GROMACS .gro file of C-alpha atoms in nm:
model
   36
    1UNK     CA    1  -1.671  -0.503  -0.094
    2UNK     CA    2  -1.422  -0.778  -0.030
    3UNK     CA    3  -1.503  -1.074   0.189
    4UNK     CA    4  -1.312  -1.137   0.510
    5UNK     CA    5  -1.136  -1.436   0.352
    6UNK     CA    6  -1.012  -1.252   0.044
    7UNK     CA    7  -0.631  -1.235   0.002
    8UNK     CA    8  -0.633  -0.855   0.022
    9UNK     CA    9  -0.811  -0.835   0.356
   10UNK     CA   10  -0.507  -0.949   0.555
   11UNK     CA   11  -0.282  -0.699   0.374
   12UNK     CA   12  -0.520  -0.412   0.445
   13UNK     CA   13  -0.529  -0.512   0.812
   14UNK     CA   14  -0.149  -0.512   0.817
   15UNK     CA   15  -0.144  -0.167   0.654
   16UNK     CA   16  -0.383  -0.037   0.919
   17UNK     CA   17  -0.167  -0.189   1.192
   18UNK     CA   18   0.153  -0.041   1.046
   19UNK     CA   19   0.004   0.307   1.009
   20UNK     CA   20  -0.140   0.280   1.360
   21UNK     CA   21   0.204   0.185   1.495
   22UNK     CA   22   0.368   0.478   1.314
   23UNK     CA   23   0.103   0.709   1.461
   24UNK     CA   24   0.181   0.578   1.812
   25UNK     CA   25   0.555   0.629   1.755
   26UNK     CA   26   0.497   0.991   1.649
   27UNK     CA   27   0.279   1.057   1.952
   28UNK     CA   28   0.538   0.893   2.178
   29UNK     CA   29   0.819   1.109   2.038
   30UNK     CA   30   0.613   1.425   2.087
   31UNK     CA   31   0.527   1.315   2.441
   32UNK     CA   32   0.891   1.247   2.526
   33UNK     CA   33   0.999   1.579   2.374
   34UNK     CA   34   0.752   1.766   2.595
   35UNK     CA   35   0.876   1.592   2.909
   36UNK     CA   36   1.247   1.611   2.836
   0.00000   0.00000   0.00000
C-alpha cells in the first residue's frame, strides 16, 4: 500500500479522473445519439 503523500498517489488519482471523464464522454455521446 502506498501512503497518501507518495508521488504515485497523485498520478493514480489523475488516471482515475481521466478514465472517469472518458466514461462520461462515452455516455454523453450515446445519450445524444439516442435523442437525435
